[in-house]
C-alpha atoms as a printed R data frame, in Angstrom:
    type eleno elety resid chain resno       x       y       z
1   ATOM     1    CA   UNK     A     1  95.870 139.026 117.916
2   ATOM     2    CA   UNK     A     2  98.115 137.699 120.963
3   ATOM     3    CA   UNK     A     3  99.376 141.661 121.685
4   ATOM     4    CA   UNK     A     4  96.119 143.115 121.363
5   ATOM     5    CA   UNK     A     5  93.591 140.570 123.202
6   ATOM     6    CA   UNK     A     6  96.115 140.405 126.285
7   ATOM     7    CA   UNK     A     7  96.244 144.520 126.114
8   ATOM     8    CA   UNK     A     8  92.429 144.564 125.903
9   ATOM     9    CA   UNK     A     9  91.957 142.470 129.194
10  ATOM    10    CA   UNK     A    10  94.742 144.612 130.807
11  ATOM    11    CA   UNK     A    11  92.737 147.779 129.546
12  ATOM    12    CA   UNK     A    12  89.173 147.102 130.093
13  ATOM    13    CA   UNK     A    13  90.233 144.717 133.158
14  ATOM    14    CA   UNK     A    14  87.836 141.754 131.286
15  ATOM    15    CA   UNK     A    15  86.743 138.830 133.822
16  ATOM    16    CA   UNK     A    16  89.119 136.329 131.371
17  ATOM    17    CA   UNK     A    17  91.234 133.998 132.692
18  ATOM    18    CA   UNK     A    18  95.236 134.086 131.953
19  ATOM    19    CA   UNK     A    19  98.130 132.436 132.839
20  ATOM    20    CA   UNK     A    20  99.010 133.610 136.250
21  ATOM    21    CA   UNK     A    21  94.990 133.437 137.457
22  ATOM    22    CA   UNK     A    22  95.407 129.940 136.437
23  ATOM    23    CA   UNK     A    23  98.358 128.993 136.767
24  ATOM    24    CA   UNK     A    24  99.638 131.580 139.740
25  ATOM    25    CA   UNK     A    25 102.716 133.309 136.742
26  ATOM    26    CA   UNK     A    26 105.333 132.201 135.074
27  ATOM    27    CA   UNK     A    27 108.871 131.679 137.596
28  ATOM    28    CA   UNK     A    28 110.961 134.463 137.319
29  ATOM    29    CA   UNK     A    29 114.038 132.906 137.216
30  ATOM    30    CA   UNK     A    30 115.324 129.602 135.937
31  ATOM    31    CA   UNK     A    31 115.428 126.720 138.607
32  ATOM    32    CA   UNK     A    32 118.178 125.251 140.366
33  ATOM    33    CA   UNK     A    33 120.539 122.063 140.387
34  ATOM    34    CA   UNK     A    34 119.258 119.385 142.318
35  ATOM    35    CA   UNK     A    35 120.570 115.716 142.564
36  ATOM    36    CA   UNK     A    36 117.912 113.667 143.320
37  ATOM    37    CA   UNK     A    37 117.847 111.457 146.141
38  ATOM    38    CA   UNK     A    38 117.678 108.110 143.937
39  ATOM    39    CA   UNK     A    39 117.722 104.016 145.774
40  ATOM    40    CA   UNK     A    40 117.362 101.100 144.121
41  ATOM    41    CA   UNK     A    41 113.742 100.646 145.409
42  ATOM    42    CA   UNK     A    42 112.887 103.389 143.649
43  ATOM    43    CA   UNK     A    43 114.852 103.296 140.611
44  ATOM    44    CA   UNK     A    44 113.084  99.556 140.118
45  ATOM    45    CA   UNK     A    45 108.991 100.720 140.521
46  ATOM    46    CA   UNK     A    46 109.950 103.906 138.107
47  ATOM    47    CA   UNK     A    47 112.165 101.099 135.602
48  ATOM    48    CA   UNK     A    48 109.175 100.357 133.348
49  ATOM    49    CA   UNK     A    49 107.179 103.476 133.406
50  ATOM    50    CA   UNK     A    50 110.684 105.269 132.243
51  ATOM    51    CA   UNK     A    51 110.746 102.729 129.206
52  ATOM    52    CA   UNK     A    52 107.051 103.995 128.348
53  ATOM    53    CA   UNK     A    53 107.826 107.295 128.339
54  ATOM    54    CA   UNK     A    54 111.325 106.898 126.385
55  ATOM    55    CA   UNK     A    55 109.322 105.049 124.248
56  ATOM    56    CA   UNK     A    56 106.342 107.124 123.643
57  ATOM    57    CA   UNK     A    57 108.757 109.858 123.586
58  ATOM    58    CA   UNK     A    58 110.916 108.716 120.778
59  ATOM    59    CA   UNK     A    59 107.662 108.195 118.564
60  ATOM    60    CA   UNK     A    60 105.560 111.466 118.968
61  ATOM    61    CA   UNK     A    61 109.622 113.148 118.184
62  ATOM    62    CA   UNK     A    62 110.369 111.375 115.224
63  ATOM    63    CA   UNK     A    63 106.452 112.105 113.843
64  ATOM    64    CA   UNK     A    64 106.692 115.522 114.284
65  ATOM    65    CA   UNK     A    65 110.111 114.935 112.756
66  ATOM    66    CA   UNK     A    66 108.659 113.514 109.874
67  ATOM    67    CA   UNK     A    67 105.677 116.072 109.604
68  ATOM    68    CA   UNK     A    68 108.356 118.992 109.208
69  ATOM    69    CA   UNK     A    69 110.127 117.132 106.553
70  ATOM    70    CA   UNK     A    70 107.123 117.119 104.492
71  ATOM    71    CA   UNK     A    71 106.619 120.628 105.142
72  ATOM    72    CA   UNK     A    72 110.225 121.785 104.791
73  ATOM    73    CA   UNK     A    73 111.350 119.059 101.917
74  ATOM    74    CA   UNK     A    74 114.048 117.772 104.042
75  ATOM    75    CA   UNK     A    75 115.119 114.627 105.876
76  ATOM    76    CA   UNK     A    76 116.079 114.415 109.769
77  ATOM    77    CA   UNK     A    77 118.630 112.639 110.920
78  ATOM    78    CA   UNK     A    78 116.559 109.474 113.312
79  ATOM    79    CA   UNK     A    79 119.403 108.847 115.250
80  ATOM    80    CA   UNK     A    80 120.598 112.464 115.812
81  ATOM    81    CA   UNK     A    81 117.104 113.500 117.302
82  ATOM    82    CA   UNK     A    82 116.968 110.970 119.818
83  ATOM    83    CA   UNK     A    83 120.654 110.943 121.514
84  ATOM    84    CA   UNK     A    84 119.685 115.010 121.298
85  ATOM    85    CA   UNK     A    85 116.765 114.584 123.176
86  ATOM    86    CA   UNK     A    86 117.815 111.145 125.613
87  ATOM    87    CA   UNK     A    87 120.823 113.894 126.426
88  ATOM    88    CA   UNK     A    88 117.975 116.430 126.824
89  ATOM    89    CA   UNK     A    89 115.781 114.446 128.845
90  ATOM    90    CA   UNK     A    90 118.908 112.726 131.514
91  ATOM    91    CA   UNK     A    91 119.976 116.899 132.413
92  ATOM    92    CA   UNK     A    92 116.019 118.319 132.457
93  ATOM    93    CA   UNK     A    93 115.729 116.189 136.167
94  ATOM    94    CA   UNK     A    94 117.871 117.611 137.651
95  ATOM    95    CA   UNK     A    95 116.854 121.109 136.982
96  ATOM    96    CA   UNK     A    96 113.326 120.389 138.292
97  ATOM    97    CA   UNK     A    97 112.193 119.370 134.390
98  ATOM    98    CA   UNK     A    98 109.975 116.685 133.317
99  ATOM    99    CA   UNK     A    99 110.256 114.235 129.919
100 ATOM   100    CA   UNK     A   100 109.789 116.069 126.902
101 ATOM   101    CA   UNK     A   101 109.292 115.767 123.203
102 ATOM   102    CA   UNK     A   102 109.390 117.223 119.743
103 ATOM   103    CA   UNK     A   103 105.436 118.854 118.943
104 ATOM   104    CA   UNK     A   104 103.847 119.027 116.200
105 ATOM   105    CA   UNK     A   105 102.160 121.931 117.548
106 ATOM   106    CA   UNK     A   106 105.145 124.076 117.970
107 ATOM   107    CA   UNK     A   107 107.387 122.800 115.258
108 ATOM   108    CA   UNK     A   108 104.253 123.406 112.627
109 ATOM   109    CA   UNK     A   109 104.428 126.886 114.070
110 ATOM   110    CA   UNK     A   110 108.125 127.246 112.885
111 ATOM   111    CA   UNK     A   111 108.132 125.875 109.962
112 ATOM   112    CA   UNK     A   112 104.603 128.638 108.970
113 ATOM   113    CA   UNK     A   113 106.892 131.227 110.154
114 ATOM   114    CA   UNK     A   114 109.728 130.180 107.809
115 ATOM   115    CA   UNK     A   115 111.705 127.741 109.999
116 ATOM   116    CA   UNK     A   116 113.690 125.548 107.852
117 ATOM   117    CA   UNK     A   117 116.699 124.911 110.130
118 ATOM   118    CA   UNK     A   118 117.476 123.215 113.715
119 ATOM   119    CA   UNK     A   119 117.974 126.814 114.301
120 ATOM   120    CA   UNK     A   120 114.487 127.699 114.688
121 ATOM   121    CA   UNK     A   121 114.254 125.383 118.176
122 ATOM   122    CA   UNK     A   122 117.356 127.260 119.507
123 ATOM   123    CA   UNK     A   123 115.339 130.415 119.331
124 ATOM   124    CA   UNK     A   124 112.313 129.179 120.434
125 ATOM   125    CA   UNK     A   125 114.264 128.069 123.756
126 ATOM   126    CA   UNK     A   126 116.460 131.637 124.097
127 ATOM   127    CA   UNK     A   127 112.947 133.575 123.191
128 ATOM   128    CA   UNK     A   128 111.148 131.275 126.829
129 ATOM   129    CA   UNK     A   129 114.475 131.957 128.193
130 ATOM   130    CA   UNK     A   130 114.025 135.651 127.931
131 ATOM   131    CA   UNK     A   131 110.410 135.742 128.700
132 ATOM   132    CA   UNK     A   132 111.169 134.404 132.389
133 ATOM   133    CA   UNK     A   133 114.262 136.091 133.067
134 ATOM   134    CA   UNK     A   134 112.867 139.732 131.597
135 ATOM   135    CA   UNK     A   135 109.192 139.502 130.757
136 ATOM   136    CA   UNK     A   136 107.361 137.839 133.666
137 ATOM   137    CA   UNK     A   137 104.720 139.621 134.362
138 ATOM   138    CA   UNK     A   138 103.910 140.516 131.055
139 ATOM   139    CA   UNK     A   139 103.656 136.697 129.927
140 ATOM   140    CA   UNK     A   140 101.702 135.824 133.272
141 ATOM   141    CA   UNK     A   141  98.721 138.534 131.629
142 ATOM   142    CA   UNK     A   142  98.285 136.662 128.222
143 ATOM   143    CA   UNK     A   143  94.650 135.126 128.239
144 ATOM   144    CA   UNK     A   144  94.228 131.079 128.047
145 ATOM   145    CA   UNK     A   145  91.358 132.233 125.240
146 ATOM   146    CA   UNK     A   146  93.626 134.104 122.813
147 ATOM   147    CA   UNK     A   147  96.185 130.639 123.614
148 ATOM   148    CA   UNK     A   148  93.439 128.482 122.731
149 ATOM   149    CA   UNK     A   149  92.256 130.109 119.156
150 ATOM   150    CA   UNK     A   150  95.734 130.423 118.419
151 ATOM   151    CA   UNK     A   151  96.112 126.650 118.751
152 ATOM   152    CA   UNK     A   152  92.664 125.821 117.145
153 ATOM   153    CA   UNK     A   153  94.590 128.251 114.049
154 ATOM   154    CA   UNK     A   154  97.965 125.932 114.708
155 ATOM   155    CA   UNK     A   155  95.997 122.805 114.540
156 ATOM   156    CA   UNK     A   156  93.886 123.746 111.302
157 ATOM   157    CA   UNK     A   157  96.860 124.575 109.120
158 ATOM   158    CA   UNK     A   158  99.070 121.575 110.443
159 ATOM   159    CA   UNK     A   159  95.892 119.065 109.322
160 ATOM   160    CA   UNK     A   160  96.619 117.545 105.523
161 ATOM   161    CA   UNK     A   161  92.600 118.006 105.071
162 ATOM   162    CA   UNK     A   162  93.423 116.744 101.254
163 ATOM   163    CA   UNK     A   163  94.743 113.440 102.720
164 ATOM   164    CA   UNK     A   164  91.127 112.807 102.994
165 ATOM   165    CA   UNK     A   165  90.029 113.348  99.755
166 ATOM   166    CA   UNK     A   166  92.490 110.806  98.507
167 ATOM   167    CA   UNK     A   167  90.669 108.024 100.836
168 ATOM   168    CA   UNK     A   168  88.712 106.497  97.922
169 ATOM   169    CA   UNK     A   169  91.916 105.583  96.602
170 ATOM   170    CA   UNK     A   170  93.719 103.937  99.648
171 ATOM   171    CA   UNK     A   171  92.745  99.955 100.033
172 ATOM   172    CA   UNK     A   172  89.994  99.395 102.799
173 ATOM   173    CA   UNK     A   173  92.604  98.297 106.108
174 ATOM   174    CA   UNK     A   174  94.356 101.576 105.166
175 ATOM   175    CA   UNK     A   175  91.026 104.018 105.421
176 ATOM   176    CA   UNK     A   176  90.185 102.009 108.790
177 ATOM   177    CA   UNK     A   177  93.542 102.504 109.975
178 ATOM   178    CA   UNK     A   178  93.510 106.620 108.958
179 ATOM   179    CA   UNK     A   179  89.986 107.405 110.463
180 ATOM   180    CA   UNK     A   180  90.954 105.557 113.175
181 ATOM   181    CA   UNK     A   181  93.994 107.101 114.146
182 ATOM   182    CA   UNK     A   182  92.682 110.647 113.382
183 ATOM   183    CA   UNK     A   183  89.264 109.784 116.073
184 ATOM   184    CA   UNK     A   184  92.043 108.691 118.382
185 ATOM   185    CA   UNK     A   185  93.898 111.258 118.598
186 ATOM   186    CA   UNK     A   186  91.378 113.892 118.780
187 ATOM   187    CA   UNK     A   187  88.986 112.135 121.263
188 ATOM   188    CA   UNK     A   188  91.834 110.525 123.066
189 ATOM   189    CA   UNK     A   189  95.235 111.717 122.703
190 ATOM   190    CA   UNK     A   190  98.411 111.215 120.281
191 ATOM   191    CA   UNK     A   191 100.171 108.517 122.594
192 ATOM   192    CA   UNK     A   192  96.748 105.938 122.076
193 ATOM   193    CA   UNK     A   193  96.731 107.042 118.280
194 ATOM   194    CA   UNK     A   194 100.227 106.123 117.687
195 ATOM   195    CA   UNK     A   195  99.950 102.511 119.692
196 ATOM   196    CA   UNK     A   196  97.658 102.000 117.568
197 ATOM   197    CA   UNK     A   197  98.004 103.265 113.917
198 ATOM   198    CA   UNK     A   198 101.985 101.198 115.165
199 ATOM   199    CA   UNK     A   199  99.582  97.705 116.297
200 ATOM   200    CA   UNK     A   200  97.218  98.261 112.452
201 ATOM   201    CA   UNK     A   201 100.055  98.847 110.509
202 ATOM   202    CA   UNK     A   202 101.495  95.630 111.687
203 ATOM   203    CA   UNK     A   203  98.521  93.666 111.406
204 ATOM   204    CA   UNK     A   204  98.161  95.046 107.729
205 ATOM   205    CA   UNK     A   205 101.606  94.259 106.955
206 ATOM   206    CA   UNK     A   206 101.567  90.766 108.119
207 ATOM   207    CA   UNK     A   207  98.315  90.297 105.994
208 ATOM   208    CA   UNK     A   208 100.368  92.052 102.530
209 ATOM   209    CA   UNK     A   209 102.759  90.049 102.508
210 ATOM   210    CA   UNK     A   210 101.672  86.882 103.128
211 ATOM   211    CA   UNK     A   211  98.714  87.466 100.336
212 ATOM   212    CA   UNK     A   212 102.270  88.457  98.188
213 ATOM   213    CA   UNK     A   213 103.507  84.868  99.010
214 ATOM   214    CA   UNK     A   214 102.948  82.281  96.637
215 ATOM   215    CA   UNK     A   215 104.357  79.899  94.444
216 ATOM   216    CA   UNK     A   216 104.043  79.040  90.852
217 ATOM   217    CA   UNK     A   217 104.404  75.525  89.218
218 ATOM   218    CA   UNK     A   218 106.780  75.233  86.622
219 ATOM   219    CA   UNK     A   219 105.790  73.004  83.423
220 ATOM   220    CA   UNK     A   220 106.913  70.951  80.590
221 ATOM   221    CA   UNK     A   221 106.121  74.249  78.601
222 ATOM   222    CA   UNK     A   222 108.768  76.133  80.831
223 ATOM   223    CA   UNK     A   223 111.026  73.521  81.072
224 ATOM   224    CA   UNK     A   224 110.901  70.716  77.993
225 ATOM   225    CA   UNK     A   225 112.941  68.398  79.815
226 ATOM   226    CA   UNK     A   226 110.224  67.715  82.286
227 ATOM   227    CA   UNK     A   227 108.170  66.178  79.399
228 ATOM   228    CA   UNK     A   228 106.571  63.455  80.256
229 ATOM   229    CA   UNK     A   229 107.877  63.275  83.695
230 ATOM   230    CA   UNK     A   230 105.718  65.887  85.654
231 ATOM   231    CA   UNK     A   231 104.000  63.139  87.973
232 ATOM   232    CA   UNK     A   232 107.780  62.037  88.870
233 ATOM   233    CA   UNK     A   233 109.345  65.625  88.551
234 ATOM   234    CA   UNK     A   234 107.621  68.707  89.790
235 ATOM   235    CA   UNK     A   235 109.479  72.037  89.397
236 ATOM   236    CA   UNK     A   236 107.744  74.743  92.188
237 ATOM   237    CA   UNK     A   237 108.886  78.518  92.001
238 ATOM   238    CA   UNK     A   238 108.272  80.415  94.892
239 ATOM   239    CA   UNK     A   239 108.044  84.261  95.459
240 ATOM   240    CA   UNK     A   240 107.740  86.685  98.562
241 ATOM   241    CA   UNK     A   241 108.272  85.623 102.445
242 ATOM   242    CA   UNK     A   242 108.212  82.741 103.924
243 ATOM   243    CA   UNK     A   243 107.080  83.870 107.184
244 ATOM   244    CA   UNK     A   244 104.578  82.734 109.792
245 ATOM   245    CA   UNK     A   245 101.971  83.859 107.916
246 ATOM   246    CA   UNK     A   246 102.866  82.340 104.908
247 ATOM   247    CA   UNK     A   247 104.026  78.696 105.987
248 ATOM   248    CA   UNK     A   248 100.677  77.646 104.223
249 ATOM   249    CA   UNK     A   249 102.528  77.120 100.719
250 ATOM   250    CA   UNK     A   250 104.890  74.410 102.375
251 ATOM   251    CA   UNK     A   251 102.664  73.022 103.698
252 ATOM   252    CA   UNK     A   252 100.759  72.099 101.193
253 ATOM   253    CA   UNK     A   253 103.575  70.967  99.163
254 ATOM   254    CA   UNK     A   254 104.150  68.769 101.754
255 ATOM   255    CA   UNK     A   255 100.342  67.440 101.427
256 ATOM   256    CA   UNK     A   256 101.065  66.627  97.453
257 ATOM   257    CA   UNK     A   257 104.571  65.252  97.557
258 ATOM   258    CA   UNK     A   258 105.827  63.918  93.730
259 ATOM   259    CA   UNK     A   259 107.113  60.678  93.262
260 ATOM   260    CA   UNK     A   260 110.587  61.142  93.192
261 ATOM   261    CA   UNK     A   261 112.035  64.231  93.038
262 ATOM   262    CA   UNK     A   262 110.783  68.024  94.124
263 ATOM   263    CA   UNK     A   263 112.644  71.026  92.853
264 ATOM   264    CA   UNK     A   264 112.030  74.340  94.686
265 ATOM   265    CA   UNK     A   265 113.143  77.918  92.998
266 ATOM   266    CA   UNK     A   266 113.751  80.329  95.826
267 ATOM   267    CA   UNK     A   267 115.516  83.025  93.889
268 ATOM   268    CA   UNK     A   268 112.498  84.895  94.648
269 ATOM   269    CA   UNK     A   269 112.267  84.459  98.687
270 ATOM   270    CA   UNK     A   270 113.114  87.419  99.927
271 ATOM   271    CA   UNK     A   271 113.053  86.507 103.386
272 ATOM   272    CA   UNK     A   272 112.740  83.433 105.471
273 ATOM   273    CA   UNK     A   273 111.672  83.836 109.409
274 ATOM   274    CA   UNK     A   274 112.269  81.154 112.343
275 ATOM   275    CA   UNK     A   275 109.242  79.425 111.642
276 ATOM   276    CA   UNK     A   276 109.870  79.304 108.066
277 ATOM   277    CA   UNK     A   277 112.796  77.330 108.569
278 ATOM   278    CA   UNK     A   278 111.342  75.003 110.764
279 ATOM   279    CA   UNK     A   279 108.420  74.539 108.180
280 ATOM   280    CA   UNK     A   280 111.504  73.604 105.464
281 ATOM   281    CA   UNK     A   281 112.866  71.464 107.782
282 ATOM   282    CA   UNK     A   282 109.554  69.675 108.501
283 ATOM   283    CA   UNK     A   283 109.555  69.101 104.021
284 ATOM   284    CA   UNK     A   284 113.137  67.921 104.139
285 ATOM   285    CA   UNK     A   285 111.953  65.264 106.683
286 ATOM   286    CA   UNK     A   286 108.715  64.842 105.259
287 ATOM   287    CA   UNK     A   287 110.660  64.232 101.372
288 ATOM   288    CA   UNK     A   288 113.218  61.974 103.120
289 ATOM   289    CA   UNK     A   289 110.221  59.542 104.651
290 ATOM   290    CA   UNK     A   290 108.497  59.595 101.852
291 ATOM   291    CA   UNK     A   291 111.265  58.246  99.619
292 ATOM   292    CA   UNK     A   292 111.479  61.751  97.765
293 ATOM   293    CA   UNK     A   293 114.464  63.692  96.344
294 ATOM   294    CA   UNK     A   294 114.211  67.608  97.220
295 ATOM   295    CA   UNK     A   295 116.300  69.956  95.676
296 ATOM   296    CA   UNK     A   296 116.289  73.753  96.441
297 ATOM   297    CA   UNK     A   297 117.727  76.526  94.093
298 ATOM   298    CA   UNK     A   298 118.640  80.008  94.279
299 ATOM   299    CA   UNK     A   299 119.440  80.261  97.666
300 ATOM   300    CA   UNK     A   300 121.308  83.425  98.522
301 ATOM   301    CA   UNK     A   301 121.080  86.753 101.146
302 ATOM   302    CA   UNK     A   302 118.797  86.555 104.401
303 ATOM   303    CA   UNK     A   303 117.294  83.138 103.358
304 ATOM   304    CA   UNK     A   304 120.332  81.737 102.711
305 ATOM   305    CA   UNK     A   305 122.311  82.839 105.908
306 ATOM   306    CA   UNK     A   306 119.486  81.339 107.891
307 ATOM   307    CA   UNK     A   307 119.749  78.320 105.834
308 ATOM   308    CA   UNK     A   308 122.837  78.243 107.021
309 ATOM   309    CA   UNK     A   309 122.368  78.589 110.685
310 ATOM   310    CA   UNK     A   310 119.663  76.385 110.971
311 ATOM   311    CA   UNK     A   311 121.827  73.366 109.686
312 ATOM   312    CA   UNK     A   312 119.493  73.007 106.294
313 ATOM   313    CA   UNK     A   313 122.485  73.453 104.215
314 ATOM   314    CA   UNK     A   314 124.388  70.699 105.988
315 ATOM   315    CA   UNK     A   315 121.113  68.431 105.718
316 ATOM   316    CA   UNK     A   316 120.746  68.647 102.017
317 ATOM   317    CA   UNK     A   317 124.383  68.294 101.235
318 ATOM   318    CA   UNK     A   318 124.905  67.845  97.310
319 ATOM   319    CA   UNK     A   319 120.912  68.577  97.106
320 ATOM   320    CA   UNK     A   320 121.689  72.672  96.700
321 ATOM   321    CA   UNK     A   321 121.852  73.896  92.971
322 ATOM   322    CA   UNK     A   322 122.669  77.802  91.924
323 ATOM   323    CA   UNK     A   323 119.486  78.126  89.864
324 ATOM   324    CA   UNK     A   324 116.456  76.229  88.950
325 ATOM   325    CA   UNK     A   325 117.964  75.075  85.425
326 ATOM   326    CA   UNK     A   326 120.739  73.521  87.035
327 ATOM   327    CA   UNK     A   327 117.897  71.984  89.484
328 ATOM   328    CA   UNK     A   328 115.624  70.890  86.849
329 ATOM   329    CA   UNK     A   329 119.048  69.261  85.399
330 ATOM   330    CA   UNK     A   330 120.081  67.667  88.130
331 ATOM   331    CA   UNK     A   331 116.345  66.315  88.251
332 ATOM   332    CA   UNK     A   332 116.037  64.878  85.126
333 ATOM   333    CA   UNK     A   333 119.797  63.914  84.318
334 ATOM   334    CA   UNK     A   334 120.060  65.811  81.330
335 ATOM   335    CA   UNK     A   335 122.291  69.074  80.841
336 ATOM   336    CA   UNK     A   336 121.142  72.990  82.370
337 ATOM   337    CA   UNK     A   337 118.749  74.716  79.822
338 ATOM   338    CA   UNK     A   338 117.444  77.710  80.038
339 ATOM   339    CA   UNK     A   339 113.440  78.171  80.104
340 ATOM   340    CA   UNK     A   340 111.303  78.106  77.020
341 ATOM   341    CA   UNK     A   341 110.757  81.444  75.806
342 ATOM   342    CA   UNK     A   342 107.590  82.432  76.039
């Protein structure tokens, strides 16, 4: 299509814009090495724009690599991708170049043509080099209408349209995010769409994790040693993550303390952030003020590490137990026993 359209325009002298007429042609030689005149004042003003470009470039390149992974059934190395891109973007300005990223359009075109490895990118670069050095006049005659048609064809092939037929199986926040990112990509640009998508995904993640974080009270049906003592001893099992979006669980425990002992099973708590750790410290102080004994059970991994670093372990001293059975035994003065079946 490219060859036929370009030939037709050249033979019949059709009034169609070409690369040469629109942009002044394609350079016939490589740019010379130029060391930029960089001063502290100019570097200071360019720092934040440079960081912004680097972040957006990294996001777009990793997104492009992710799309390629899905098409060829492979897995890319993100560290290798970003290191190579960083080195290239440091060297490019020395030859008059601009910051560049991996682009989805060219990547999808390569994959659709049978490419399965980074060699395709090298061949692409060498092909452009040959065009610049040898076929510059021919490249200048390529029509913009032909390039636009090719880009439309590539865009149609790279669109995963089947995802829209599965919208009904997604939750509402995911539907809104997908449709909003799609519209922003078409109406604005990819950068704005990615920024909004990351922001929306963060909000959705916080919402989902806060809903998954919950508490469950253990009764005498589970631990018979609590029979007749549930007014004095409360045993709660926590699930999920204690972070700024879910500390209300701890606040509710502070508002409804038992008469004597509070046992918290944290075996199923996977993460505690600084806000969660602070709220646990507030619970310790509230229990101390009310004369209630607090026993923590099952602390491990990240929650154990943050409890150690915040001094929570030192504050509780002997009130730490390996599991909830040992915690119930310590609270009731009985021998540790496994939970009742059923």
